[in-house]
PDB file of C-alpha atoms (C1' of nucleotides) in Angstrom:
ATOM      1  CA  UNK A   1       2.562 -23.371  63.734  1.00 71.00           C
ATOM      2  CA  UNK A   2       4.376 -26.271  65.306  1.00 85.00           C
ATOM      3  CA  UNK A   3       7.944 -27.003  64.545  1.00 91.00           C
ATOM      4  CA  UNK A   4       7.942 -30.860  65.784  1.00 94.00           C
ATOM      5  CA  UNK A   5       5.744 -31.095  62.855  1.00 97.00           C
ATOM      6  CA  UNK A   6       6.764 -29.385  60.246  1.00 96.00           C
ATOM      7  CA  UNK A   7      10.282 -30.656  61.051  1.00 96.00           C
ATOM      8  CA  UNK A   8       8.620 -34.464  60.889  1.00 97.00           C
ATOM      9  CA  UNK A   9       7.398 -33.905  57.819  1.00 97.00           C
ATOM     10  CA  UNK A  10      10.474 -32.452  56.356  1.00 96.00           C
ATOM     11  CA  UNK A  11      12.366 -35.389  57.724  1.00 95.00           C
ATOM     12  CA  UNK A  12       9.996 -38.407  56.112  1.00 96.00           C
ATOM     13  CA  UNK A  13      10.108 -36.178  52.929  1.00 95.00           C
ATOM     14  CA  UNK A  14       6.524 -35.176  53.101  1.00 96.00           C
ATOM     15  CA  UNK A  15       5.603 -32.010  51.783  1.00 96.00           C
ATOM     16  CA  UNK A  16       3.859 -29.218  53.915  1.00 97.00           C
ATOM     17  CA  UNK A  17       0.798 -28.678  52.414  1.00 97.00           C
ATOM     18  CA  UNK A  18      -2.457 -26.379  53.544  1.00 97.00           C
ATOM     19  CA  UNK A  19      -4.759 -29.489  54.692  1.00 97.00           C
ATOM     20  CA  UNK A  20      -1.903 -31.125  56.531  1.00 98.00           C
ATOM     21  CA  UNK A  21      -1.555 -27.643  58.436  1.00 97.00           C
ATOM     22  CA  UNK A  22      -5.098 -27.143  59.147  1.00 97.00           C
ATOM     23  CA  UNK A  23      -5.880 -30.713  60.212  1.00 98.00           C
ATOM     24  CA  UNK A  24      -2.950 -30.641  62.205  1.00 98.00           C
ATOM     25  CA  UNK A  25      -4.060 -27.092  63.722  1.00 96.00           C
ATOM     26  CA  UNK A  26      -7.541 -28.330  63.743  1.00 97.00           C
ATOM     27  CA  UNK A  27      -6.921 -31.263  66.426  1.00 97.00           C
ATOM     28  CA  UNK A  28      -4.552 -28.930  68.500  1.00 95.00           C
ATOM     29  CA  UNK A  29      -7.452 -26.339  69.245  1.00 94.00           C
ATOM     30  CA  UNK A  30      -9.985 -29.254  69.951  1.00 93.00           C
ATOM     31  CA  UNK A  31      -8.534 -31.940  71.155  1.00 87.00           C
ATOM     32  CA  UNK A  32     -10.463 -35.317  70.364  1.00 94.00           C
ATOM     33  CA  UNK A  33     -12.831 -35.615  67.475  1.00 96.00           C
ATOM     34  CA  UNK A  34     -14.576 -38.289  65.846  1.00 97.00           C
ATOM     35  CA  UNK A  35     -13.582 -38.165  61.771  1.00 98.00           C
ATOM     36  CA  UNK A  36     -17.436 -37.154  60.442  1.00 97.00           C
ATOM     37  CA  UNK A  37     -16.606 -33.770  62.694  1.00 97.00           C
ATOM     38  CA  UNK A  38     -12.694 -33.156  61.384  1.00 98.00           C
ATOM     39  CA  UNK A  39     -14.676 -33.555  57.739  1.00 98.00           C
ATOM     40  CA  UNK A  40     -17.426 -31.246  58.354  1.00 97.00           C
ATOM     41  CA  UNK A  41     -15.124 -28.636  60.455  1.00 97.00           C
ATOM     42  CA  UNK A  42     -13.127 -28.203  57.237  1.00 97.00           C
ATOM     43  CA  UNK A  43     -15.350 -28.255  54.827  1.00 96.00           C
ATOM     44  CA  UNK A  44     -12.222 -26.654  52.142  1.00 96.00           C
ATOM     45  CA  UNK A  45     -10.470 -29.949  52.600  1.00 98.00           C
ATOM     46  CA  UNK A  46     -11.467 -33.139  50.457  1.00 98.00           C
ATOM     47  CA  UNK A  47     -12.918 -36.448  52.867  1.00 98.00           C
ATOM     48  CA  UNK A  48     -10.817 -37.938  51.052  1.00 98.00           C
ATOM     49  CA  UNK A  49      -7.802 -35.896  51.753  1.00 98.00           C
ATOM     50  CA  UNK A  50      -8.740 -36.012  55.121  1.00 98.00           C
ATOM     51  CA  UNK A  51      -8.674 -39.720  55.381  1.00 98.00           C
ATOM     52  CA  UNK A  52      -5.490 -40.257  53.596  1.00 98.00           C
ATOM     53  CA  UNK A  53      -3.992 -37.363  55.527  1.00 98.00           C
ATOM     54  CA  UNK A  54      -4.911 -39.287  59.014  1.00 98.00           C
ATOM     55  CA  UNK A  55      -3.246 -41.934  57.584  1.00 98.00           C
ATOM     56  CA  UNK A  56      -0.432 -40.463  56.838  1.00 98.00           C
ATOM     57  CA  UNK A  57      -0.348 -38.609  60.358  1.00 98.00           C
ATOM     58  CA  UNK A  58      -0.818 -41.873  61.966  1.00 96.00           C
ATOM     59  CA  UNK A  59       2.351 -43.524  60.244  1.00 95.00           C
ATOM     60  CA  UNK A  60       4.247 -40.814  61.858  1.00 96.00           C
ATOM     61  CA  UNK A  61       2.383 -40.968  65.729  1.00 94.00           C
ATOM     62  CA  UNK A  62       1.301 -37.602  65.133  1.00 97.00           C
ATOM     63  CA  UNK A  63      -2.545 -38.865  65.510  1.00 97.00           C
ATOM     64  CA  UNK A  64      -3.533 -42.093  67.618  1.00 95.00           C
ATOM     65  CA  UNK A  65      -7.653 -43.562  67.728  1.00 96.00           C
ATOM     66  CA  UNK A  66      -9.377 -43.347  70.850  1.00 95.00           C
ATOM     67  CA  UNK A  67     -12.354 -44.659  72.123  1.00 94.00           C
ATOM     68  CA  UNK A  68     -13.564 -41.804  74.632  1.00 91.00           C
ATOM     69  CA  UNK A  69     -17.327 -41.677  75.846  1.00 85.00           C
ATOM     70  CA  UNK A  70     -18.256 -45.091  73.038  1.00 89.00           C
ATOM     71  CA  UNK A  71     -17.302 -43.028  70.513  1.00 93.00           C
ATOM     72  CA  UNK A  72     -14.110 -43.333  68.297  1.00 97.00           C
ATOM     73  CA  UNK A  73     -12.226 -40.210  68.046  1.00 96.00           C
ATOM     74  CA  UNK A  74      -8.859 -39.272  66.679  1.00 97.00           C
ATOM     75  CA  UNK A  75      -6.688 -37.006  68.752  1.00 95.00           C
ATOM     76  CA  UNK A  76      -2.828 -35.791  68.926  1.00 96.00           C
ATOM     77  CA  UNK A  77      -0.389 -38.392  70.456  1.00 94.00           C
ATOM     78  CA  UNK A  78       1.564 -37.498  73.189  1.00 89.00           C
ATOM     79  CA  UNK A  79       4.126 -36.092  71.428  1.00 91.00           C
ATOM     80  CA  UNK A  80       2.428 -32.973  70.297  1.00 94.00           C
ATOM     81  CA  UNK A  81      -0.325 -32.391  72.913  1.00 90.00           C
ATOM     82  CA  UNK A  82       0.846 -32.453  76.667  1.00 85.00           C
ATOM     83  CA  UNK A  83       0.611 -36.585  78.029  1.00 87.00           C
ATOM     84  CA  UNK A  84      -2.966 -36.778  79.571  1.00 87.00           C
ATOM     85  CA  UNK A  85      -5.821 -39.219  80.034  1.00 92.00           C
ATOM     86  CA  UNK A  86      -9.428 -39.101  80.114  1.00 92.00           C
ATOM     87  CA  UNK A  87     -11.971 -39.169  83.143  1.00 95.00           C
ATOM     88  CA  UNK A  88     -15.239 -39.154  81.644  1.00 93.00           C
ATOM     89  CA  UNK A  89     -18.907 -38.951  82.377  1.00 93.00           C
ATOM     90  CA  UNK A  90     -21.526 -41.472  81.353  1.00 88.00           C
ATOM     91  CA  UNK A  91     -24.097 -39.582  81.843  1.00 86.00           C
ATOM     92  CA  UNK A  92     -23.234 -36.154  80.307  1.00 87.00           C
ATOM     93  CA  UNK A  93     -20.170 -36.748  78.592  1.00 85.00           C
ATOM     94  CA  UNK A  94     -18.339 -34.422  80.288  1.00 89.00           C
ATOM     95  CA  UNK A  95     -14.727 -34.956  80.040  1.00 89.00           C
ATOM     96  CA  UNK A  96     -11.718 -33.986  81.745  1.00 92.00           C
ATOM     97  CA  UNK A  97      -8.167 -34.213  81.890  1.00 91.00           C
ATOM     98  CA  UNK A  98      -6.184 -36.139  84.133  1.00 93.00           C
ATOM     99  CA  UNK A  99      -2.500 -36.942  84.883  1.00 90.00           C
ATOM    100  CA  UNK A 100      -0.529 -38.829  87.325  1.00 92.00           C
ATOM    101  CA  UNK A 101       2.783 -39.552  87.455  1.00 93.00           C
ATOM    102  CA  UNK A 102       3.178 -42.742  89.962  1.00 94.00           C
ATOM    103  CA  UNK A 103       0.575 -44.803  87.645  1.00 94.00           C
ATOM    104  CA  UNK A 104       2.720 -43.721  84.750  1.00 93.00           C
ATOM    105  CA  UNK A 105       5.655 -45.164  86.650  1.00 94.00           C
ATOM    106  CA  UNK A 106       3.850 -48.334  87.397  1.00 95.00           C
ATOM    107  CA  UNK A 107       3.102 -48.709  83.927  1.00 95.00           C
ATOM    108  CA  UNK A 108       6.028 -48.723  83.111  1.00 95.00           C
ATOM    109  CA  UNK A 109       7.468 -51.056  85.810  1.00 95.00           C
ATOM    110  CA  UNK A 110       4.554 -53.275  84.878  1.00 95.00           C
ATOM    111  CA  UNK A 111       5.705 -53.492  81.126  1.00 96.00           C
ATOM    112  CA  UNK A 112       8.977 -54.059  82.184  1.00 96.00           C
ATOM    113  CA  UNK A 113       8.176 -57.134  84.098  1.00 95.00           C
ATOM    114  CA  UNK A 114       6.568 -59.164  81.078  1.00 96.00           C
ATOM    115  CA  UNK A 115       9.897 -58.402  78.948  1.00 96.00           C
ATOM    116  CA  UNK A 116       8.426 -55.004  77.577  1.00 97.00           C
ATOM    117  CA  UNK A 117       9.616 -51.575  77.166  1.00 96.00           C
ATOM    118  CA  UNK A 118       6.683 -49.259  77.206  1.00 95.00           C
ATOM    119  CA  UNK A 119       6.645 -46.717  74.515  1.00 91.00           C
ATOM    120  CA  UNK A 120       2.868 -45.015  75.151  1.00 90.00           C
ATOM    121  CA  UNK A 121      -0.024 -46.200  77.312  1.00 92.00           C
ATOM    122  CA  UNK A 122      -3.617 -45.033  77.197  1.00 92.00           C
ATOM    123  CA  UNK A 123      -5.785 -44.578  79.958  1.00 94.00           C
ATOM    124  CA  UNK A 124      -9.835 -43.918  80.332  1.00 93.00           C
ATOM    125  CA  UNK A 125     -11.813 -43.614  83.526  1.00 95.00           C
ATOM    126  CA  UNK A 126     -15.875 -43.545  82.562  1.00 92.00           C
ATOM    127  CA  UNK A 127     -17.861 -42.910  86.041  1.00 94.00           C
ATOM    128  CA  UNK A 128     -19.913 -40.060  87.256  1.00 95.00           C
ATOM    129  CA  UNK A 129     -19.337 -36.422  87.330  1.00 95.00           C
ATOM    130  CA  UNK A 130     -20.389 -34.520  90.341  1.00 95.00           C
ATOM    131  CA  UNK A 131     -23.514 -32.776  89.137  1.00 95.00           C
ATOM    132  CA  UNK A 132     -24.466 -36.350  87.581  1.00 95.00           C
ATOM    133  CA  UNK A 133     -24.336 -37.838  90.930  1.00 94.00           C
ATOM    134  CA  UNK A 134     -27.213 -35.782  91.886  1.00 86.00           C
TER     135      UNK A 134
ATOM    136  CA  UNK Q   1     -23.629 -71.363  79.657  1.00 72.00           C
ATOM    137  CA  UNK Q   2     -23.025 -67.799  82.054  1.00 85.00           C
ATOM    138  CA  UNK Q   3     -25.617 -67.395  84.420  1.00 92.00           C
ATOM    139  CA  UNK Q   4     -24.990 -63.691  85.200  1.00 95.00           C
ATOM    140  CA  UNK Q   5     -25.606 -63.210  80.930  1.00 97.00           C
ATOM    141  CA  UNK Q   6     -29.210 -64.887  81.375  1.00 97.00           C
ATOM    142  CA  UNK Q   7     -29.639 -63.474  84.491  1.00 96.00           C
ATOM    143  CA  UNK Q   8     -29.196 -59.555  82.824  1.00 97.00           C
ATOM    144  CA  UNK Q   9     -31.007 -60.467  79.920  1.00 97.00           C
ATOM    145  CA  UNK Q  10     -34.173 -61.903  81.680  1.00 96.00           C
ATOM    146  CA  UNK Q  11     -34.142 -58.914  83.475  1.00 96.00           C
ATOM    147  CA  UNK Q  12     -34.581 -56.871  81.116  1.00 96.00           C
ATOM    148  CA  UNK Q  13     -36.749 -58.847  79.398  1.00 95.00           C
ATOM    149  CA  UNK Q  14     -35.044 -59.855  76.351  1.00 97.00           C
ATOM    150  CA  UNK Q  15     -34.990 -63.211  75.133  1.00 96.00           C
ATOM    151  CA  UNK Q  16     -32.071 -65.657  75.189  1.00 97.00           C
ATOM    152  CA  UNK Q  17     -31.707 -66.424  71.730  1.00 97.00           C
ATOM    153  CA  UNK Q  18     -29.223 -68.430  69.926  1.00 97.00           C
ATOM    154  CA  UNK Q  19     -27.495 -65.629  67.837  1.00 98.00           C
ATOM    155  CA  UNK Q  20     -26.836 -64.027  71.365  1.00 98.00           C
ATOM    156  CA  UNK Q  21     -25.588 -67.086  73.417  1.00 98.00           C
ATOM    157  CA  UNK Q  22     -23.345 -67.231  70.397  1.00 97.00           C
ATOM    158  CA  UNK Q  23     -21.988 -63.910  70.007  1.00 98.00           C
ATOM    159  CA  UNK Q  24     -21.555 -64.315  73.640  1.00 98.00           C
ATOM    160  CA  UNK Q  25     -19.490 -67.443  74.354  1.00 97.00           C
ATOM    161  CA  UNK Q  26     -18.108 -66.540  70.908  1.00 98.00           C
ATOM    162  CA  UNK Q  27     -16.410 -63.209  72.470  1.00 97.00           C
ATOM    163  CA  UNK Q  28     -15.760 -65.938  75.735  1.00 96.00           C
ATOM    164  CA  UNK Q  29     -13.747 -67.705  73.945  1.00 95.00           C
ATOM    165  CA  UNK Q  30     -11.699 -65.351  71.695  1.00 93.00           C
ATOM    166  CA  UNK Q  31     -11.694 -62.141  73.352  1.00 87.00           C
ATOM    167  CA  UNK Q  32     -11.720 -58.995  72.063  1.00 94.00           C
ATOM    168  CA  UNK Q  33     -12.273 -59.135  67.850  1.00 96.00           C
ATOM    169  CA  UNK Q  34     -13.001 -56.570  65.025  1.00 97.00           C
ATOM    170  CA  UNK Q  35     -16.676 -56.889  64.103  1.00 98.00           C
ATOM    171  CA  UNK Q  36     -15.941 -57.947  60.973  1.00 97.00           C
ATOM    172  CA  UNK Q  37     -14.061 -61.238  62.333  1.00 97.00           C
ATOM    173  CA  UNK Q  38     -17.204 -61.942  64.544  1.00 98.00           C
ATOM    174  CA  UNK Q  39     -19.137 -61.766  60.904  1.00 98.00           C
ATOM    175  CA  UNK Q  40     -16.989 -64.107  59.744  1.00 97.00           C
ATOM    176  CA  UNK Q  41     -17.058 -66.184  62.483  1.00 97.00           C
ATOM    177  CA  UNK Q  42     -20.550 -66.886  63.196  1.00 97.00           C
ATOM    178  CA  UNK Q  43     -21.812 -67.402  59.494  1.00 96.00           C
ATOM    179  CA  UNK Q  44     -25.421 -68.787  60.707  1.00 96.00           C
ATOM    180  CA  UNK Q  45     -26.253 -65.166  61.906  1.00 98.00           C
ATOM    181  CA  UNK Q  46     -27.057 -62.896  59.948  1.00 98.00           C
ATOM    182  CA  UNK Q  47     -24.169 -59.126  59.951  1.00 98.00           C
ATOM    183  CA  UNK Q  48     -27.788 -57.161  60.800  1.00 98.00           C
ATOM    184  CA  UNK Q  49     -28.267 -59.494  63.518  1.00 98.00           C
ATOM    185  CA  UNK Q  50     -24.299 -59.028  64.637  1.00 98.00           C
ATOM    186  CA  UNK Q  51     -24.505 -55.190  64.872  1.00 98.00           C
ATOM    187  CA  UNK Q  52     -28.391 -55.263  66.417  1.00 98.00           C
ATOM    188  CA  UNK Q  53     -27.191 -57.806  68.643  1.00 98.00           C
ATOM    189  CA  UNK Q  54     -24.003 -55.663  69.767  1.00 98.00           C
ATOM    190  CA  UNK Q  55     -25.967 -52.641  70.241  1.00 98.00           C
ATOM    191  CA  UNK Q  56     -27.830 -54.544  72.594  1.00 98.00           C
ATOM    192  CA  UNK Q  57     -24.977 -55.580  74.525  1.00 98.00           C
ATOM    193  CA  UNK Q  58     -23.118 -52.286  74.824  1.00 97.00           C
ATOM    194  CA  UNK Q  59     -26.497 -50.923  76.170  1.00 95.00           C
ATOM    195  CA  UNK Q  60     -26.589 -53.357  78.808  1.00 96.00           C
ATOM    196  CA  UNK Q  61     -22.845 -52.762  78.934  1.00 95.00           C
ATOM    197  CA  UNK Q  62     -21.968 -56.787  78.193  1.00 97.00           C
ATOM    198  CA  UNK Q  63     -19.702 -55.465  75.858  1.00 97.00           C
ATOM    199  CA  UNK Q  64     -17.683 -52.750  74.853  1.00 95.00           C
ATOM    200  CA  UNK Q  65     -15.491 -51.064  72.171  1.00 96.00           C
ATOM    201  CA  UNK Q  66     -12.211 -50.846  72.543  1.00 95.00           C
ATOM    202  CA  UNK Q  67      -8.948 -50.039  70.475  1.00 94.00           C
ATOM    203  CA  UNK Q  68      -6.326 -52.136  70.845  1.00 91.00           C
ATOM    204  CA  UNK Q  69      -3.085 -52.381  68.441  1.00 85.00           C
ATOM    205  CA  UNK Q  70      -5.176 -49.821  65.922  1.00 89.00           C
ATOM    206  CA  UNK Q  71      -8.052 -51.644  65.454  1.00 93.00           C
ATOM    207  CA  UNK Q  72     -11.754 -51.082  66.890  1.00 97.00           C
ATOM    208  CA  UNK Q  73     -12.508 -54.633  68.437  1.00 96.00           C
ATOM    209  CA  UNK Q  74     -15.178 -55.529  70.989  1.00 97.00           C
ATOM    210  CA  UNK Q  75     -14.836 -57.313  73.901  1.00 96.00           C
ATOM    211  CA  UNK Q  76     -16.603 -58.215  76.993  1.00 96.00           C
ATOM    212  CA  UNK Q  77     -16.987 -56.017  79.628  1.00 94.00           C
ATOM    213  CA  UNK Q  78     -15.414 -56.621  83.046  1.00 90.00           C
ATOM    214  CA  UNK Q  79     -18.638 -58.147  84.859  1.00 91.00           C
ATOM    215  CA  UNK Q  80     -18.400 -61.046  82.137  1.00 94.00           C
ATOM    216  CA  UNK Q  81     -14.679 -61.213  81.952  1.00 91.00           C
ATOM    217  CA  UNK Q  82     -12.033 -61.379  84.361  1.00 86.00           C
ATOM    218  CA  UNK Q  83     -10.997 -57.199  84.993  1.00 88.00           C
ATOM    219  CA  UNK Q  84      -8.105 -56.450  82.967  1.00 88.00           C
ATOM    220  CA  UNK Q  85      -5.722 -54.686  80.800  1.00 92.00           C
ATOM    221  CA  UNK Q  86      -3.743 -55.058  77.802  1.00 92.00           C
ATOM    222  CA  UNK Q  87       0.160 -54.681  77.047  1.00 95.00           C
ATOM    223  CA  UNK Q  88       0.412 -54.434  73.202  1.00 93.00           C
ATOM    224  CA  UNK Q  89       3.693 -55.002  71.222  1.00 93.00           C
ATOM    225  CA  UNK Q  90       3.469 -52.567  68.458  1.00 88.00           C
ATOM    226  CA  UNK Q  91       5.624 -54.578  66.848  1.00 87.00           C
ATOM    227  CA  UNK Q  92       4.377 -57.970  66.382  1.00 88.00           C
ATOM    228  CA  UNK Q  93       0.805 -57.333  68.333  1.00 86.00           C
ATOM    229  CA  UNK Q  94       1.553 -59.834  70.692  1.00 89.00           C
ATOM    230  CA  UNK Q  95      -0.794 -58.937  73.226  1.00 89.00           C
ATOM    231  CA  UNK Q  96      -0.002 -59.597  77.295  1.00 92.00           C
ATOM    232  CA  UNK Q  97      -3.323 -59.570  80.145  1.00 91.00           C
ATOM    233  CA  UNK Q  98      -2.057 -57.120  82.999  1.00 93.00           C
ATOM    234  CA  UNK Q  99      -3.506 -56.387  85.962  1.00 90.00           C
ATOM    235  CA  UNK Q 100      -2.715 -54.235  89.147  1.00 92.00           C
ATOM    236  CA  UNK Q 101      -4.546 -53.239  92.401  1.00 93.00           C
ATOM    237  CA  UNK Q 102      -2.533 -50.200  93.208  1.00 94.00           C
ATOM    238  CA  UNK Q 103      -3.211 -48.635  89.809  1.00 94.00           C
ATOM    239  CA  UNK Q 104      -6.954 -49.491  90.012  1.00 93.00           C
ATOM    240  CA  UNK Q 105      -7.441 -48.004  93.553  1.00 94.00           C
ATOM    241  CA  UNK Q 106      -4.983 -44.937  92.573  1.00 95.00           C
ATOM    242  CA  UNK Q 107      -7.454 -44.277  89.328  1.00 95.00           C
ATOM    243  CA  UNK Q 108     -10.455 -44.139  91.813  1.00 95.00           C
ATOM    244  CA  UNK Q 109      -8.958 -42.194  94.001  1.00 95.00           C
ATOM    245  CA  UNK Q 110      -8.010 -39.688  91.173  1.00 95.00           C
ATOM    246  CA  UNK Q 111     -11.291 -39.826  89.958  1.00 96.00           C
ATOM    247  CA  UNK Q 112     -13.075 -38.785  93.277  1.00 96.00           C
ATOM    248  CA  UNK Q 113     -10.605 -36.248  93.351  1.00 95.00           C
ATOM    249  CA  UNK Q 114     -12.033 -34.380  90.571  1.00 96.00           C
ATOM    250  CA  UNK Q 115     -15.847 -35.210  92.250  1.00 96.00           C
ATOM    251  CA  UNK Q 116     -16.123 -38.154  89.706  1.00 97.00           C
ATOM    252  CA  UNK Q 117     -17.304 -41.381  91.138  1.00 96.00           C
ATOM    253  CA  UNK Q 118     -15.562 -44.237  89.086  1.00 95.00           C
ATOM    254  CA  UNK Q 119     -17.020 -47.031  87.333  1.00 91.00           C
ATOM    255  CA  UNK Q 120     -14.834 -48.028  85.246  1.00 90.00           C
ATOM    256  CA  UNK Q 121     -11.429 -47.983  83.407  1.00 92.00           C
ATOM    257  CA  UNK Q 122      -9.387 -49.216  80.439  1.00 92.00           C
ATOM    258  CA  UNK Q 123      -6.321 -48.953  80.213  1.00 94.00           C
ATOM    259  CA  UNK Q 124      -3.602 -49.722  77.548  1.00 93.00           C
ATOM    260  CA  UNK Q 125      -0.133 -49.997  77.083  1.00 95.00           C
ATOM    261  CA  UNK Q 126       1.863 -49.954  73.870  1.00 92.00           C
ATOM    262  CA  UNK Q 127       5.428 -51.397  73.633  1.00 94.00           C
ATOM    263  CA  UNK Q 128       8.133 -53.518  72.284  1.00 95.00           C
ATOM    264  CA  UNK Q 129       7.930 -57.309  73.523  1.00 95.00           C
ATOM    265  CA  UNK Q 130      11.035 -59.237  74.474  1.00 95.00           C
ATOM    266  CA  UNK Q 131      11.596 -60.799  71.335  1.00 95.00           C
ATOM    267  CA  UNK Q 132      10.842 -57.729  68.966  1.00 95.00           C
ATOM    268  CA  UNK Q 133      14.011 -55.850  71.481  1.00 94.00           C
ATOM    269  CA  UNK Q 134      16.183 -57.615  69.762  1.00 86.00           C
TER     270      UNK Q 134
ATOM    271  C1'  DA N   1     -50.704 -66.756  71.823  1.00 67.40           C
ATOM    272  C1'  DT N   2     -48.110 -62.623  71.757  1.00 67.40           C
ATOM    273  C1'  DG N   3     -44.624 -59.929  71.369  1.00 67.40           C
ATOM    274  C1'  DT N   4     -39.827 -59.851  70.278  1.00 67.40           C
ATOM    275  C1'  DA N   5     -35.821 -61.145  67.386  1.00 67.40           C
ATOM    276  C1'  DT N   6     -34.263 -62.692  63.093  1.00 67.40           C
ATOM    277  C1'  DG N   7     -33.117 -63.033  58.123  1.00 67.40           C
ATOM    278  C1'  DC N   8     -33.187 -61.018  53.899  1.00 67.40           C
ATOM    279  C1'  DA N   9     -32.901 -57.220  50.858  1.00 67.40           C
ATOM    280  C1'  DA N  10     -32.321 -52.536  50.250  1.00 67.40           C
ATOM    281  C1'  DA N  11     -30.636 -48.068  51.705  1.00 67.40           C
ATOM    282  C1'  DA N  12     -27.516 -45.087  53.964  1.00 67.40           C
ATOM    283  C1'  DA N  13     -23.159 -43.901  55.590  1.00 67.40           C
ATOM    284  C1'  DT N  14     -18.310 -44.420  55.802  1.00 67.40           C
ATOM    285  C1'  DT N  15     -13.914 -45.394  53.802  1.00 67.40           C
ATOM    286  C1'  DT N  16     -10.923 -46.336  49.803  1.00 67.40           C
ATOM    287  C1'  DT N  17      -9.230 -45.785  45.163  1.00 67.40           C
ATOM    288  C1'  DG N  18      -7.987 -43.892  40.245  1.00 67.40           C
ATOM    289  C1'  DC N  19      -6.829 -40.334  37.727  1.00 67.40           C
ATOM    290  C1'  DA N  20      -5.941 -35.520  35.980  1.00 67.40           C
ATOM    291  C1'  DC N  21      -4.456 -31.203  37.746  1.00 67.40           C
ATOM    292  C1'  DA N  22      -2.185 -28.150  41.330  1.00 67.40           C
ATOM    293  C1'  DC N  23       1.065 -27.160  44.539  1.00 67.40           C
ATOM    294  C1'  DT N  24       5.550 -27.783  47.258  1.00 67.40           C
ATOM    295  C1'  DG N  25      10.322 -27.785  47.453  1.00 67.40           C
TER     296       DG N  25
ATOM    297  C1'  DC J   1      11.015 -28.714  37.036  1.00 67.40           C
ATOM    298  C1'  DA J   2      10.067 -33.113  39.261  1.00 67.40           C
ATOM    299  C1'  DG J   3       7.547 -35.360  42.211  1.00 67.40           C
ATOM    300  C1'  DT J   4       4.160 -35.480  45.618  1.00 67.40           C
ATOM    301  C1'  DG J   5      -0.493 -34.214  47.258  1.00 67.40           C
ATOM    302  C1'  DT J   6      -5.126 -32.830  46.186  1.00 67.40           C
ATOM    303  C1'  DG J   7      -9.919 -32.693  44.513  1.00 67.40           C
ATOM    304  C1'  DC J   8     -13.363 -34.938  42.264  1.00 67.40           C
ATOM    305  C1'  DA J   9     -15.965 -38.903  40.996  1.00 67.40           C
ATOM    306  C1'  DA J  10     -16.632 -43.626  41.466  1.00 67.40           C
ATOM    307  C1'  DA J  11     -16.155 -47.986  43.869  1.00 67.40           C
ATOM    308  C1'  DA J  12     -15.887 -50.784  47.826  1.00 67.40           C
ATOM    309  C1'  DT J  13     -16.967 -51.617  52.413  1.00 67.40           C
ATOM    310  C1'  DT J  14     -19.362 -51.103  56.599  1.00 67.40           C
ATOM    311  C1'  DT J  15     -23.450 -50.060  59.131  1.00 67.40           C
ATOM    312  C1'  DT J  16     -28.433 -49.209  59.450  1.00 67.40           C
ATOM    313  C1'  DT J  17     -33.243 -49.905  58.380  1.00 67.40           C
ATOM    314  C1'  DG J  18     -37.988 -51.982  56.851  1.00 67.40           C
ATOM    315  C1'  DC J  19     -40.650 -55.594  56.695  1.00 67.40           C
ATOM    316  C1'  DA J  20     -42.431 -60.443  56.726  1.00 67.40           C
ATOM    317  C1'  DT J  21     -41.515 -64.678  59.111  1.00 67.40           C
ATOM    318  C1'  DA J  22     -39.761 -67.537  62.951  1.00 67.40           C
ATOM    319  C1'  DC J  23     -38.814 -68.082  67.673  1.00 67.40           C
ATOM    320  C1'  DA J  24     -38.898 -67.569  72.877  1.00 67.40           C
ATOM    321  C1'  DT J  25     -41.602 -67.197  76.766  1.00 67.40           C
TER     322       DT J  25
END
DNA sequence: ATGTATGCAAAAATTTTGCACACTG
DNA sequence: CAGTGTGCAAAATTTTTGCATACAT
């Protein structure tokens, strides 16, 4: 599994149970998913448990909310999925990965000069893929 | 009133009733809110009305969703409000207006990169404000 | 005048909660 | 074994929908 995780549960006293695993393993295989898809993809695991469970995940920054493509989606922070941001299409939905280090840096630098110190930053470009351009 | 607002709305030829001037200098004035405080704050109109009225908007992309500190809020789109970002304290949710050509241009140029043409962005960053360092 | 938008009321969908039992450590 | 986490069922909340009336153009 992951040891980041199981080792941040141990740590906050939380017990490693079978749903935590799964969701957990469930948002590592598929990235970004709106909550009515993590509920019907594990059909084994109560809503309800599922709900409390993203709670619980998002205490610890193991899950953040996203709005990607107008939709609100829950995904991995940074910390257990490699740091990335979204470029996606309006027309199709397509999505795809992006990274960058010298806006990163900016961001930072940015933060810095209104008296903050950045801890995460979330970026999402919506535009046209290629084949939508057409 | 906003001309541009009347403008897109005539355009598409939807009138320019009072529950949408007020939703609309209502998110003017206070920026980006959770639905639910929009309810709350425009008691004359009906919550059917809000969420019809919304949908409306986000099709003609007046507004948009966005998560900010946690919580789903909407808030005007750039073409009615002046382009920016937001630094977040995670903290204390004080919330800080950024802005930055270089980023901008670098995210289009990113964007092309992967054969995307850019509309537009969003782009948030979470941190610790001055006073919540200490 | 005509077609659209609204309010109201009801329905549907989503999220939260209480409690008894099961599982983790 | 002790304490936390889960499933189930119910409640609360949020969002959507239908329909008759009111409003904008």
């Amino acid at each position: 599994m992951n040891d980041a995780f199981k080792a941040l549960l141990k740590k906050n006293r939380l017990s490693l149970t079978l749903p935590r695993r799964e969701l957990f393993s469930h948002l590592r295989s598929y990235g970004p998913l709106p909550v009515a898809e993590l509920i019907a993809a594990l059909p084994q695991v109560d809503r309800a448990t599922v709900y409390r469970t993203l709670e619980t995940f998002r205490e610890l920054a193991i899950v953040q909310d996203i709005i990607t493509g107008g939709q609100k989606m829950v995904e991995l922070t940074d910390r257990f999925s490699p740091h990335h941001h979204h470029l996606v299409c309006t027309n199709c939905g397509k999505s795809v990965d992006i990274e960058d280090a010298p806006i990163e840096n900016r961001l930072t630098a940015l933060a810095r000069l209104h008296g903050f110190t950045a801890q995460t930053h979330q970026i999402e470009v919506s535009g046209l893929c290629a084949n939508c351009q057409a």
